[in-house]
Each structure stands twice: as C-alpha cells, then as structure tokens.
CSV table of C-alpha atoms in Angstrom, one decimal:
chain,number,residue,atom,x,y,z
A,1,MET,CA,7.6,-5.7,15.7
A,2,ALA,CA,7.2,-6.1,12.2
A,3,LEU,CA,3.5,-4.2,11.0
A,4,SER,CA,2.1,-6.9,9.2
A,5,GLU,CA,2.4,-9.3,12.6
A,6,ARG,CA,0.5,-6.7,14.7
A,7,SER,CA,-3.5,-7.1,14.8
A,8,VAL,CA,-5.0,-4.2,13.3
A,9,GLY,CA,-5.9,-2.5,16.7
A,10,GLU,CA,-2.1,-2.2,17.4
A,11,PHE,CA,-1.6,-1.0,14.0
A,12,LEU,CA,-3.6,1.6,14.3
A,13,ALA,CA,-3.0,2.4,18.0
A,14,ALA,CA,0.8,2.7,17.1
A,15,LEU,CA,0.0,5.1,14.0
A,16,GLY,CA,-1.5,7.6,16.8
A,17,GLU,CA,1.2,7.6,18.8
A,18,ARG,CA,3.7,10.4,19.2
A,19,THR,CA,6.3,8.3,17.6
A,20,PRO,CA,8.0,9.3,13.5
A,21,THR,CA,7.2,5.7,12.8
A,22,PRO,CA,4.7,4.4,12.0
A,23,ALA,CA,3.2,7.4,10.0
A,24,SER,CA,1.6,8.4,6.7
A,25,GLY,CA,3.9,6.1,4.4
A,26,ALA,CA,2.8,3.1,6.8
A,27,ALA,CA,-0.7,4.0,6.6
A,28,THR,CA,-0.5,4.6,3.0
A,29,ALA,CA,0.8,1.1,2.5
A,30,VAL,CA,-1.8,-0.8,4.4
A,31,THR,CA,-4.3,1.1,2.7
A,32,ALA,CA,-3.2,0.0,-0.6
A,33,ALA,CA,-2.3,-3.7,0.5
A,34,LEU,CA,-6.3,-3.9,2.0
A,35,ALA,CA,-6.8,-2.9,-1.9
A,36,ALA,CA,-4.7,-5.2,-3.2
A,37,ALA,CA,-6.4,-8.4,-1.3
A,38,LEU,CA,-10.0,-6.5,-2.3
A,39,VAL,CA,-8.8,-6.8,-5.9
A,40,GLU,CA,-7.7,-11.0,-5.0
A,41,LEU,CA,-11.4,-11.4,-3.9
A,42,ALA,CA,-13.2,-9.8,-6.6
A,43,GLY,CA,-10.8,-11.5,-8.6
A,44,ARG,CA,-12.1,-14.9,-7.4
A,45,PHE,CA,-15.3,-13.8,-7.6
A,46,ALA,CA,-14.6,-13.3,-11.4
A,47,GLY,CA,-13.1,-16.0,-12.1
A,48,ASP,CA,-9.6,-14.5,-13.0
A,49,GLU,CA,-6.6,-16.2,-11.5
A,50,GLU,CA,-4.0,-14.0,-13.0
A,51,ALA,CA,-5.2,-11.4,-11.2
A,52,VAL,CA,-5.9,-12.9,-8.1
A,53,VAL,CA,-2.1,-13.8,-8.2
A,54,ARG,CA,-0.8,-10.8,-9.0
A,55,ALA,CA,-3.3,-9.2,-6.3
A,56,LYS,CA,-2.3,-11.2,-3.8
A,57,ALA,CA,1.8,-10.8,-4.5
A,58,LEU,CA,0.7,-6.9,-4.4
A,59,TRP,CA,-0.6,-6.9,-1.0
A,60,ALA,CA,2.5,-8.7,0.0
A,61,ARG,CA,5.0,-6.0,-1.1
A,62,LEU,CA,3.0,-3.6,0.2
A,63,SER,CA,3.4,-4.9,3.8
A,64,GLU,CA,6.6,-5.1,3.2
A,65,LEU,CA,7.0,-1.7,1.7
A,66,ALA,CA,5.3,-0.7,5.2
A,67,ASP,CA,8.0,-2.1,7.2
A,68,GLU,CA,10.4,-0.8,5.0
A,69,ASP,CA,8.8,2.8,5.2
A,70,ALA,CA,8.9,2.8,8.8
A,71,ALA,CA,13.3,1.8,8.8
A,72,ALA,CA,13.8,4.1,6.0
A,73,TYR,CA,12.5,7.3,7.9
A,74,GLU,CA,14.1,6.2,11.4
A,75,ALA,CA,17.8,5.5,9.2
A,76,PHE,CA,17.1,9.1,7.7
A,77,LEU,CA,16.2,10.6,11.6
A,78,ALA,CA,19.5,8.9,12.3
A,79,ASP,CA,21.6,10.0,9.7
A,80,ARG,CA,20.0,12.4,7.1
A,81,SER,CA,22.7,11.4,4.5
A,82,ASP,CA,21.9,11.6,0.7
A,83,GLY,CA,21.5,8.0,0.5
A,84,ASN,CA,18.9,8.0,3.3
A,85,ARG,CA,16.7,10.9,1.6
A,86,ALA,CA,17.3,8.7,-1.5
A,87,ARG,CA,15.6,5.8,0.5
A,88,ILE,CA,12.4,8.1,1.6
A,89,VAL,CA,11.6,9.2,-1.9
A,90,ALA,CA,12.5,5.6,-2.9
A,91,VAL,CA,10.0,3.8,-0.8
A,92,PRO,CA,6.6,5.9,-1.4
A,93,LEU,CA,7.2,5.8,-4.9
A,94,GLU,CA,7.2,2.3,-5.0
A,95,ILE,CA,4.0,2.1,-2.7
A,96,ALA,CA,2.7,4.3,-5.3
A,97,GLU,CA,4.0,1.9,-7.9
A,98,CYS,CA,2.0,-1.1,-6.9
A,99,ALA,CA,-1.1,0.6,-5.8
A,100,GLU,CA,-1.7,1.8,-9.5
A,101,GLU,CA,-1.0,-1.1,-10.3
A,102,ALA,CA,-3.6,-2.4,-7.7
A,103,ALA,CA,-6.4,0.0,-8.9
A,104,GLU,CA,-6.0,-1.0,-12.6
A,105,LEU,CA,-6.2,-4.5,-11.7
A,106,ALA,CA,-9.7,-3.7,-10.4
A,107,GLU,CA,-10.9,-2.3,-12.3
A,108,ARG,CA,-10.4,-5.1,-14.9
A,109,VAL,CA,-11.6,-7.4,-12.7
A,110,ARG,CA,-14.6,-5.1,-11.8
A,111,ALA,CA,-15.9,-4.3,-15.7
A,112,GLN,CA,-16.2,-9.0,-15.3
A,113,LEU,CA,-18.4,-8.4,-12.7
A,114,ARG,CA,-21.9,-9.0,-12.6
A,115,THR,CA,-22.9,-9.2,-8.9
A,116,ALA,CA,-22.9,-7.4,-5.5
A,117,VAL,CA,-18.9,-7.9,-5.3
A,118,VAL,CA,-18.8,-5.0,-7.6
A,119,GLY,CA,-19.1,-2.8,-5.0
A,120,ASP,CA,-15.8,-4.4,-3.3
A,121,ALA,CA,-14.0,-4.4,-6.9
A,122,GLU,CA,-14.9,-0.1,-6.7
A,123,ALA,CA,-13.5,-0.2,-3.7
A,124,ALA,CA,-10.5,-1.1,-4.1
A,125,ARG,CA,-9.9,0.9,-7.1
A,126,ASP,CA,-10.9,4.2,-5.5
A,127,LEU,CA,-9.0,2.9,-2.5
A,128,ALA,CA,-5.5,2.0,-4.6
A,129,ALA,CA,-5.9,5.5,-6.0
A,130,ALA,CA,-5.8,7.0,-2.7
A,131,ALA,CA,-2.9,5.6,-1.6
A,132,ALA,CA,-1.3,6.1,-4.8
A,133,LYS,CA,-1.9,9.7,-4.5
A,134,VAL,CA,-1.0,10.2,-1.1
A,135,ALA,CA,1.9,8.1,-1.0
A,136,ARG,CA,3.2,10.3,-4.5
A,137,ARG,CA,2.8,13.1,-2.4
A,138,LEU,CA,5.0,11.9,0.4
A,139,ALA,CA,7.6,11.2,-1.6
A,140,GLU,CA,7.9,14.9,-3.1
A,141,LEU,CA,7.8,15.9,0.5
A,142,ASN,CA,10.4,13.6,1.1
A,143,GLY,CA,12.8,14.8,-1.5
C-alpha cells in the first residue's frame, strides 16, 4: 500500500516497526510534503496563486518520493548493485531539492502576509529546511 494511502496513524505505526522501510527517508519526504501543504495554505491567504500551484505540485511529488525512497531501499537490500546504490542516493537528493524549494516558497509567501497565517508560513519554512538538511545527510550516508 502506498504511503499516501495510509492514515497518519498507520504511517506512524509503520515507522516504528522493526522493518527496513518505511524509515527516515520516507519520514523526511512526508515532513517536506507537510511543509509544502502549509505553503499552499499560506499562499492562498497571501493571494499568491503561483505559489499555491507550485506548493501543491511539490507536496504531490514529495508524497511520491516517500514511496520511491522505500522502494529504492528495498531494492538495494535485495541487490546491492551500483544502480540500486545510486537510487538510494538520488531519491533523498530529490527530496532535499523539493524541500529547499518549499522553504524558499514559504519565505516568499511569509513576506506577503500580515495575518496569523505568518506562523504557518514560518512553520513551513522551518520544517522544509529541516527536511532538506536530513535528506542531504541521508544521501551522504547512503553514498
């Protein structure tokens, strides 16, 4: 079952299991997806339709990357080939790139707000930045 089809509780339970996946890569992608969804929210309040559209695309891609990370790691465990190793590096790097873009969008939107939604934009920025940092570290460890 795709991670995006699980409830939050099911996803959290799966993370806590003693299994190789889902793990930190999927958790990082989901964290960045949550940040992008908050950017979408803040962008709506700011009236920044371009940011809304891009944030929505980012959280959709990050949701896919959560599944791709798990699949890549499972493939690597089954066959430690160079191609599979490259994939367990490439997926977290893409997560990091998407998360960094979400953080930049969050800051752009935050600058346009004058309401309590500023806190949502700031949360999005900080969550996305943390996810990007973790994803880059995972790529480094997997390399």
